[in-house]
Amino acid sequence: MAEYNPLHAWDVTPTEAVALQQQMRQQIRIEPLTAPAQTIAGCDISFNKYEETVYAGIVVLRLSDLSVVEEVGVVSQATFPYVPGLLSFREAPALLEAWQQLQTLPDVVMFDGMGIAHPRRIGIASHIGLFIERPSFGCGKSVLVGKYDEPAPERGNWSPMKHYGEIIGAALRTKNRVNPVYISPGHLIDLPTAIELTLATDGGYRIPEPTRRAHNLVNALRRGEIPATNRAA
């Protein structure tokens, strides 16, 4: 079972949540991996911003062939309101519940969201990364903060995303002449490695396989097509 370090309680106010973000951002470490990754997990959440039910999914893949090692889906209830910039306080508890059900401890974790490309430099990939102490990064479909020059149209090209002069991520082209995805390191990983892993998990779609498969999992869970159980592949 995958464990994590409960760094704080979740029954906090938005004001307290901002204070926690300011405190925790000091603990984030952006650095290269200490060993080559063999497995990568994709994490995603599905919910209606006006409802409290949260569907969380984690899919663990082998990097060598992108085969599924394990997938877990849980249905939970959010206790924190929908507040832009504080979404990890709404989403993280359900993902951590799913994390605890994993039998496989992934080497790297990719989130459908942001790492340090966040107003206070602590998006969900950084926030949960600190809890699980695993290399974590974000692969978002849209920009939260930061500006970038459009990368060249061919797959593999990227340009830095900057916010107040600081490089916080990259706009990365994963397919030729398709809108980029937005990569940002979360914790215990650096930007070049996060870009490399995103390109290494290409399944022919704009969205890399870890988060694409996690997205499909939570949507199937939400539609009631699969049960909320740990299902090892």
PDB file of C-alpha atoms in Angstrom:
ATOM      1  CA  MET A   1       0.000   0.000   0.000  1.00  0.00           C
ATOM      2  CA  ALA A   2       1.315   3.439  -0.933  1.00  0.00           C
ATOM      3  CA  GLU A   3       1.663   5.716   2.073  1.00  0.00           C
ATOM      4  CA  TYR A   4       1.951   9.470   2.429  1.00  0.00           C
ATOM      5  CA  ASN A   5       2.898  12.028   5.038  1.00  0.00           C
ATOM      6  CA  PRO A   6      -0.186  13.989   6.247  1.00  0.00           C
ATOM      7  CA  LEU A   7       1.386  17.436   6.336  1.00  0.00           C
ATOM      8  CA  HIS A   8      -1.788  19.250   7.380  1.00  0.00           C
ATOM      9  CA  ALA A   9      -5.510  18.770   8.005  1.00  0.00           C
ATOM     10  CA  TRP A  10      -8.035  19.480   5.233  1.00  0.00           C
ATOM     11  CA  ASP A  11     -10.740  21.151   7.314  1.00  0.00           C
ATOM     12  CA  VAL A  12      -9.388  24.652   6.734  1.00  0.00           C
ATOM     13  CA  THR A  13     -10.819  27.948   5.537  1.00  0.00           C
ATOM     14  CA  PRO A  14      -9.699  29.506   2.235  1.00  0.00           C
ATOM     15  CA  THR A  15      -7.640  32.040   4.191  1.00  0.00           C
ATOM     16  CA  GLU A  16      -5.926  29.250   6.116  1.00  0.00           C
ATOM     17  CA  ALA A  17      -5.391  27.368   2.844  1.00  0.00           C
ATOM     18  CA  VAL A  18      -3.523  30.323   1.323  1.00  0.00           C
ATOM     19  CA  ALA A  19      -1.343  30.519   4.448  1.00  0.00           C
ATOM     20  CA  LEU A  20      -0.578  26.797   4.133  1.00  0.00           C
ATOM     21  CA  GLN A  21       0.396  27.277   0.494  1.00  0.00           C
ATOM     22  CA  GLN A  22       2.791  30.079   1.418  1.00  0.00           C
ATOM     23  CA  GLN A  23       4.314  27.882   4.096  1.00  0.00           C
ATOM     24  CA  MET A  24       4.602  24.681   2.031  1.00  0.00           C
ATOM     25  CA  ARG A  25       6.034  26.309  -1.084  1.00  0.00           C
ATOM     26  CA  GLN A  26       9.284  26.744   0.836  1.00  0.00           C
ATOM     27  CA  GLN A  27       9.630  22.934   1.031  1.00  0.00           C
ATOM     28  CA  ILE A  28       9.353  22.282  -2.731  1.00  0.00           C
ATOM     29  CA  ARG A  29      12.541  20.990  -4.362  1.00  0.00           C
ATOM     30  CA  ILE A  30      12.973  21.280  -8.129  1.00  0.00           C
ATOM     31  CA  GLU A  31      15.813  18.924  -9.021  1.00  0.00           C
ATOM     32  CA  PRO A  32      16.701  16.088 -11.428  1.00  0.00           C
ATOM     33  CA  LEU A  33      15.593  12.545 -10.680  1.00  0.00           C
ATOM     34  CA  THR A  34      17.989  10.545  -8.531  1.00  0.00           C
ATOM     35  CA  ALA A  35      17.401   7.383 -10.602  1.00  0.00           C
ATOM     36  CA  PRO A  36      15.839   6.555 -13.985  1.00  0.00           C
ATOM     37  CA  ALA A  37      12.076   6.043 -13.809  1.00  0.00           C
ATOM     38  CA  GLN A  38      10.579   2.654 -14.708  1.00  0.00           C
ATOM     39  CA  THR A  39       6.945   3.433 -13.910  1.00  0.00           C
ATOM     40  CA  ILE A  40       4.801   6.554 -14.104  1.00  0.00           C
ATOM     41  CA  ALA A  41       1.365   7.245 -12.658  1.00  0.00           C
ATOM     42  CA  GLY A  42      -1.271   9.537 -14.119  1.00  0.00           C
ATOM     43  CA  CYS A  43      -3.726  11.246 -11.757  1.00  0.00           C
ATOM     44  CA  ASP A  44      -6.996  12.952 -12.592  1.00  0.00           C
ATOM     45  CA  ILE A  45     -10.159  14.196 -10.923  1.00  0.00           C
ATOM     46  CA  SER A  46     -13.683  14.688 -12.219  1.00  0.00           C
ATOM     47  CA  PHE A  47     -16.378  16.724 -10.487  1.00  0.00           C
ATOM     48  CA  ASN A  48     -19.059  19.309 -11.037  1.00  0.00           C
ATOM     49  CA  LYS A  49     -17.924  22.541  -9.402  1.00  0.00           C
ATOM     50  CA  TYR A  50     -21.387  22.905  -7.841  1.00  0.00           C
ATOM     51  CA  GLU A  51     -21.543  19.376  -6.425  1.00  0.00           C
ATOM     52  CA  GLU A  52     -19.546  17.709  -3.673  1.00  0.00           C
ATOM     53  CA  THR A  53     -19.013  14.271  -5.232  1.00  0.00           C
ATOM     54  CA  VAL A  54     -15.428  13.811  -6.453  1.00  0.00           C
ATOM     55  CA  TYR A  55     -14.217  11.027  -8.749  1.00  0.00           C
ATOM     56  CA  ALA A  56     -10.478  10.388  -8.466  1.00  0.00           C
ATOM     57  CA  GLY A  57      -8.355   8.037 -10.519  1.00  0.00           C
ATOM     58  CA  ILE A  58      -4.734   6.911 -10.661  1.00  0.00           C
ATOM     59  CA  VAL A  59      -3.310   4.750 -13.456  1.00  0.00           C
ATOM     60  CA  VAL A  60       0.236   3.340 -13.173  1.00  0.00           C
ATOM     61  CA  LEU A  61       2.033   2.570 -16.457  1.00  0.00           C
ATOM     62  CA  ARG A  62       5.332   0.945 -17.371  1.00  0.00           C
ATOM     63  CA  LEU A  63       7.434   3.498 -19.192  1.00  0.00           C
ATOM     64  CA  SER A  64       8.960   0.835 -21.435  1.00  0.00           C
ATOM     65  CA  ASP A  65       5.731  -0.020 -23.270  1.00  0.00           C
ATOM     66  CA  LEU A  66       3.005   2.134 -21.618  1.00  0.00           C
ATOM     67  CA  SER A  67       1.199  -0.995 -20.422  1.00  0.00           C
ATOM     68  CA  VAL A  68      -1.048  -0.658 -17.375  1.00  0.00           C
ATOM     69  CA  VAL A  69       0.416  -1.973 -14.131  1.00  0.00           C
ATOM     70  CA  GLU A  70      -2.463  -0.930 -11.889  1.00  0.00           C
ATOM     71  CA  GLU A  71      -5.387   1.457 -11.746  1.00  0.00           C
ATOM     72  CA  VAL A  72      -7.455   2.715  -8.837  1.00  0.00           C
ATOM     73  CA  GLY A  73     -10.641   4.761  -8.836  1.00  0.00           C
ATOM     74  CA  VAL A  74     -12.451   6.192  -5.814  1.00  0.00           C
ATOM     75  CA  VAL A  75     -15.610   8.190  -5.251  1.00  0.00           C
ATOM     76  CA  SER A  76     -15.373  10.693  -2.426  1.00  0.00           C
ATOM     77  CA  GLN A  77     -17.020  13.822  -1.074  1.00  0.00           C
ATOM     78  CA  ALA A  78     -15.305  17.206  -1.248  1.00  0.00           C
ATOM     79  CA  THR A  79     -15.292  19.275   1.917  1.00  0.00           C
ATOM     80  CA  PHE A  80     -13.589  22.390   0.511  1.00  0.00           C
ATOM     81  CA  PRO A  81     -15.386  24.917  -1.729  1.00  0.00           C
ATOM     82  CA  TYR A  82     -14.515  25.523  -5.391  1.00  0.00           C
ATOM     83  CA  VAL A  83     -11.979  28.372  -5.156  1.00  0.00           C
ATOM     84  CA  PRO A  84      -9.627  29.085  -8.097  1.00  0.00           C
ATOM     85  CA  GLY A  85      -6.010  28.852  -6.948  1.00  0.00           C
ATOM     86  CA  LEU A  86      -7.024  26.531  -4.100  1.00  0.00           C
ATOM     87  CA  LEU A  87      -8.361  23.600  -6.108  1.00  0.00           C
ATOM     88  CA  SER A  88      -5.861  21.155  -4.613  1.00  0.00           C
ATOM     89  CA  PHE A  89      -7.647  21.557  -1.253  1.00  0.00           C
ATOM     90  CA  ARG A  90     -10.795  20.289  -2.953  1.00  0.00           C
ATOM     91  CA  GLU A  91      -9.155  17.594  -5.076  1.00  0.00           C
ATOM     92  CA  ALA A  92      -6.173  16.260  -3.115  1.00  0.00           C
ATOM     93  CA  PRO A  93      -8.014  14.320  -0.368  1.00  0.00           C
ATOM     94  CA  ALA A  94      -9.721  12.054  -2.936  1.00  0.00           C
ATOM     95  CA  LEU A  95      -6.478  11.489  -4.859  1.00  0.00           C
ATOM     96  CA  LEU A  96      -4.653  10.668  -1.636  1.00  0.00           C
ATOM     97  CA  GLU A  97      -7.422   8.193  -0.800  1.00  0.00           C
ATOM     98  CA  ALA A  98      -6.784   6.554  -4.175  1.00  0.00           C
ATOM     99  CA  TRP A  99      -3.019   6.714  -3.572  1.00  0.00           C
ATOM    100  CA  GLN A 100      -3.390   4.695  -0.379  1.00  0.00           C
ATOM    101  CA  GLN A 101      -5.084   1.904  -2.344  1.00  0.00           C
ATOM    102  CA  LEU A 102      -2.168   1.504  -4.762  1.00  0.00           C
ATOM    103  CA  GLN A 103      -0.165  -1.688  -4.443  1.00  0.00           C
ATOM    104  CA  THR A 104       2.483  -0.279  -6.812  1.00  0.00           C
ATOM    105  CA  LEU A 105       4.600   2.706  -5.796  1.00  0.00           C
ATOM    106  CA  PRO A 106       5.231   4.627  -9.040  1.00  0.00           C
ATOM    107  CA  ASP A 107       8.609   6.222  -9.695  1.00  0.00           C
ATOM    108  CA  VAL A 108       7.079   9.438 -11.047  1.00  0.00           C
ATOM    109  CA  VAL A 109       3.592  10.935 -10.847  1.00  0.00           C
ATOM    110  CA  MET A 110       1.959  13.111 -13.542  1.00  0.00           C
ATOM    111  CA  PHE A 111      -1.060  15.231 -12.644  1.00  0.00           C
ATOM    112  CA  ASP A 112      -3.718  16.780 -14.839  1.00  0.00           C
ATOM    113  CA  GLY A 113      -2.987  20.203 -13.397  1.00  0.00           C
ATOM    114  CA  MET A 114      -0.063  22.368 -12.425  1.00  0.00           C
ATOM    115  CA  GLY A 115       3.061  22.202 -10.312  1.00  0.00           C
ATOM    116  CA  ILE A 116       4.856  25.491  -9.677  1.00  0.00           C
ATOM    117  CA  ALA A 117       2.997  27.178 -12.585  1.00  0.00           C
ATOM    118  CA  HIS A 118       0.582  28.561 -10.015  1.00  0.00           C
ATOM    119  CA  PRO A 119       0.092  32.050  -8.517  1.00  0.00           C
ATOM    120  CA  ARG A 120       1.728  30.910  -5.258  1.00  0.00           C
ATOM    121  CA  ARG A 121       3.948  28.244  -6.930  1.00  0.00           C
ATOM    122  CA  ILE A 122       2.073  25.307  -5.427  1.00  0.00           C
ATOM    123  CA  GLY A 123      -0.456  23.689  -7.726  1.00  0.00           C
ATOM    124  CA  ILE A 124      -1.770  20.179  -7.176  1.00  0.00           C
ATOM    125  CA  ALA A 125       1.386  18.444  -8.475  1.00  0.00           C
ATOM    126  CA  SER A 126       3.494  20.332  -5.932  1.00  0.00           C
ATOM    127  CA  HIS A 127       0.964  20.045  -3.117  1.00  0.00           C
ATOM    128  CA  ILE A 128       0.437  16.278  -3.413  1.00  0.00           C
ATOM    129  CA  GLY A 129       4.095  15.798  -4.331  1.00  0.00           C
ATOM    130  CA  LEU A 130       5.024  17.082  -0.885  1.00  0.00           C
ATOM    131  CA  PHE A 131       2.555  14.659   0.736  1.00  0.00           C
ATOM    132  CA  ILE A 132       3.720  11.568  -1.182  1.00  0.00           C
ATOM    133  CA  GLU A 133       7.414  12.553  -1.479  1.00  0.00           C
ATOM    134  CA  ARG A 134       7.590  11.202  -5.026  1.00  0.00           C
ATOM    135  CA  PRO A 135       8.803  13.068  -8.129  1.00  0.00           C
ATOM    136  CA  SER A 136       5.666  14.830  -9.350  1.00  0.00           C
ATOM    137  CA  PHE A 137       4.809  17.217 -12.167  1.00  0.00           C
ATOM    138  CA  GLY A 138       1.824  18.798 -13.826  1.00  0.00           C
ATOM    139  CA  CYS A 139       0.612  18.441 -17.400  1.00  0.00           C
ATOM    140  CA  GLY A 140      -2.234  20.884 -17.891  1.00  0.00           C
ATOM    141  CA  LYS A 141      -4.483  21.540 -20.859  1.00  0.00           C
ATOM    142  CA  SER A 142      -4.688  25.274 -20.179  1.00  0.00           C
ATOM    143  CA  VAL A 143      -2.588  27.999 -18.547  1.00  0.00           C
ATOM    144  CA  LEU A 144      -3.207  29.070 -14.968  1.00  0.00           C
ATOM    145  CA  VAL A 145      -0.478  31.719 -14.830  1.00  0.00           C
ATOM    146  CA  GLY A 146       2.472  32.577 -17.036  1.00  0.00           C
ATOM    147  CA  LYS A 147       3.168  33.766 -20.557  1.00  0.00           C
ATOM    148  CA  TYR A 148       5.014  32.017 -23.362  1.00  0.00           C
ATOM    149  CA  ASP A 149       5.927  32.358 -27.006  1.00  0.00           C
ATOM    150  CA  GLU A 150       4.164  29.896 -29.276  1.00  0.00           C
ATOM    151  CA  PRO A 151       6.491  26.904 -29.817  1.00  0.00           C
ATOM    152  CA  ALA A 152       7.320  25.725 -33.328  1.00  0.00           C
ATOM    153  CA  PRO A 153       4.503  23.567 -34.761  1.00  0.00           C
ATOM    154  CA  GLU A 154       6.329  20.222 -34.788  1.00  0.00           C
ATOM    155  CA  ARG A 155       6.097  17.690 -31.969  1.00  0.00           C
ATOM    156  CA  GLY A 156       8.813  18.050 -29.328  1.00  0.00           C
ATOM    157  CA  ASN A 157       9.221  21.801 -29.611  1.00  0.00           C
ATOM    158  CA  TRP A 158       8.613  23.831 -26.491  1.00  0.00           C
ATOM    159  CA  SER A 159       8.998  27.333 -25.116  1.00  0.00           C
ATOM    160  CA  PRO A 160       9.392  28.457 -21.504  1.00  0.00           C
ATOM    161  CA  MET A 161       6.445  29.764 -19.513  1.00  0.00           C
ATOM    162  CA  LYS A 162       7.387  32.765 -17.399  1.00  0.00           C
ATOM    163  CA  HIS A 163       5.684  34.546 -14.529  1.00  0.00           C
ATOM    164  CA  TYR A 164       7.259  37.699 -13.085  1.00  0.00           C
ATOM    165  CA  GLY A 165      10.471  36.780 -14.900  1.00  0.00           C
ATOM    166  CA  GLU A 166      10.673  33.289 -13.408  1.00  0.00           C
ATOM    167  CA  ILE A 167      10.516  30.163 -15.587  1.00  0.00           C
ATOM    168  CA  ILE A 168       7.688  28.107 -14.094  1.00  0.00           C
ATOM    169  CA  GLY A 169       7.047  25.601 -16.866  1.00  0.00           C
ATOM    170  CA  ALA A 170       6.909  24.995 -20.595  1.00  0.00           C
ATOM    171  CA  ALA A 171       4.395  25.046 -23.437  1.00  0.00           C
ATOM    172  CA  LEU A 172       5.155  21.717 -25.120  1.00  0.00           C
ATOM    173  CA  ARG A 173       3.998  20.531 -28.529  1.00  0.00           C
ATOM    174  CA  THR A 174       3.070  16.847 -28.194  1.00  0.00           C
ATOM    175  CA  LYS A 175       1.658  16.508 -31.717  1.00  0.00           C
ATOM    176  CA  ASN A 176       2.396  18.333 -34.949  1.00  0.00           C
ATOM    177  CA  ARG A 177       0.297  21.477 -35.379  1.00  0.00           C
ATOM    178  CA  VAL A 178      -1.836  20.786 -32.303  1.00  0.00           C
ATOM    179  CA  ASN A 179      -2.221  23.100 -29.305  1.00  0.00           C
ATOM    180  CA  PRO A 180       0.552  22.609 -26.740  1.00  0.00           C
ATOM    181  CA  VAL A 181       0.181  21.145 -23.272  1.00  0.00           C
ATOM    182  CA  TYR A 182       1.580  22.993 -20.272  1.00  0.00           C
ATOM    183  CA  ILE A 183       4.236  21.245 -18.223  1.00  0.00           C
ATOM    184  CA  SER A 184       5.421  22.375 -14.805  1.00  0.00           C
ATOM    185  CA  PRO A 185       7.591  20.590 -12.244  1.00  0.00           C
ATOM    186  CA  GLY A 186       5.879  19.899  -8.941  1.00  0.00           C
ATOM    187  CA  HIS A 187       8.397  18.405  -6.512  1.00  0.00           C
ATOM    188  CA  LEU A 188      11.588  16.308  -6.740  1.00  0.00           C
ATOM    189  CA  ILE A 189      11.806  16.714 -10.534  1.00  0.00           C
ATOM    190  CA  ASP A 190      13.073  19.407 -12.906  1.00  0.00           C
ATOM    191  CA  LEU A 191      11.520  20.870 -16.038  1.00  0.00           C
ATOM    192  CA  PRO A 192      13.743  19.089 -18.618  1.00  0.00           C
ATOM    193  CA  THR A 193      12.923  15.702 -17.064  1.00  0.00           C
ATOM    194  CA  ALA A 194       9.213  16.499 -16.934  1.00  0.00           C
ATOM    195  CA  ILE A 195       9.285  17.416 -20.646  1.00  0.00           C
ATOM    196  CA  GLU A 196      11.241  14.260 -21.479  1.00  0.00           C
ATOM    197  CA  LEU A 197       8.764  12.033 -19.617  1.00  0.00           C
ATOM    198  CA  THR A 198       5.790  13.721 -21.256  1.00  0.00           C
ATOM    199  CA  LEU A 199       7.201  13.019 -24.704  1.00  0.00           C
ATOM    200  CA  ALA A 200       8.134   9.468 -23.671  1.00  0.00           C
ATOM    201  CA  THR A 201       4.516   8.707 -22.744  1.00  0.00           C
ATOM    202  CA  ASP A 202       3.046   9.668 -26.112  1.00  0.00           C
ATOM    203  CA  GLY A 203       0.225   7.440 -27.266  1.00  0.00           C
ATOM    204  CA  GLY A 204      -0.611   9.432 -30.374  1.00  0.00           C
ATOM    205  CA  TYR A 205      -2.858  11.972 -28.669  1.00  0.00           C
ATOM    206  CA  ARG A 206      -2.291  15.546 -27.532  1.00  0.00           C
ATOM    207  CA  ILE A 207      -2.585  14.424 -23.905  1.00  0.00           C
ATOM    208  CA  PRO A 208       0.101  11.951 -22.743  1.00  0.00           C
ATOM    209  CA  GLU A 209      -1.012   8.454 -21.807  1.00  0.00           C
ATOM    210  CA  PRO A 210      -0.777   8.644 -17.981  1.00  0.00           C
ATOM    211  CA  THR A 211      -3.246  11.517 -17.564  1.00  0.00           C
ATOM    212  CA  ARG A 212      -5.285  10.555 -20.639  1.00  0.00           C
ATOM    213  CA  ARG A 213      -5.947   7.121 -19.206  1.00  0.00           C
ATOM    214  CA  ALA A 214      -6.634   8.553 -15.749  1.00  0.00           C
ATOM    215  CA  HIS A 215      -9.097  10.963 -17.371  1.00  0.00           C
ATOM    216  CA  ASN A 216     -10.879   8.072 -19.095  1.00  0.00           C
ATOM    217  CA  LEU A 217     -10.946   6.154 -15.824  1.00  0.00           C
ATOM    218  CA  VAL A 218     -12.581   8.923 -13.781  1.00  0.00           C
ATOM    219  CA  ASN A 219     -15.133   9.612 -16.504  1.00  0.00           C
ATOM    220  CA  ALA A 220     -16.078   5.924 -16.622  1.00  0.00           C
ATOM    221  CA  LEU A 221     -16.329   6.011 -12.831  1.00  0.00           C
ATOM    222  CA  ARG A 222     -18.517   9.097 -12.998  1.00  0.00           C
ATOM    223  CA  ARG A 223     -20.835   7.480 -15.553  1.00  0.00           C
ATOM    224  CA  GLY A 224     -21.159   4.387 -13.385  1.00  0.00           C
ATOM    225  CA  GLU A 225     -19.573   2.137 -16.000  1.00  0.00           C
ATOM    226  CA  ILE A 226     -17.023   0.746 -13.552  1.00  0.00           C
ATOM    227  CA  PRO A 227     -17.059   0.263  -9.773  1.00  0.00           C
ATOM    228  CA  ALA A 228     -14.954   2.324  -7.408  1.00  0.00           C
ATOM    229  CA  THR A 229     -12.458  -0.407  -6.571  1.00  0.00           C
ATOM    230  CA  ASN A 230      -8.758  -1.118  -6.836  1.00  0.00           C
ATOM    231  CA  ARG A 231      -8.374  -3.152 -10.019  1.00  0.00           C
ATOM    232  CA  ALA A 232      -4.878  -4.487 -10.696  1.00  0.00           C
ATOM    233  CA  ALA A 233      -4.156  -5.156 -14.363  1.00  0.00           C
TER     234      ALA A 233
END
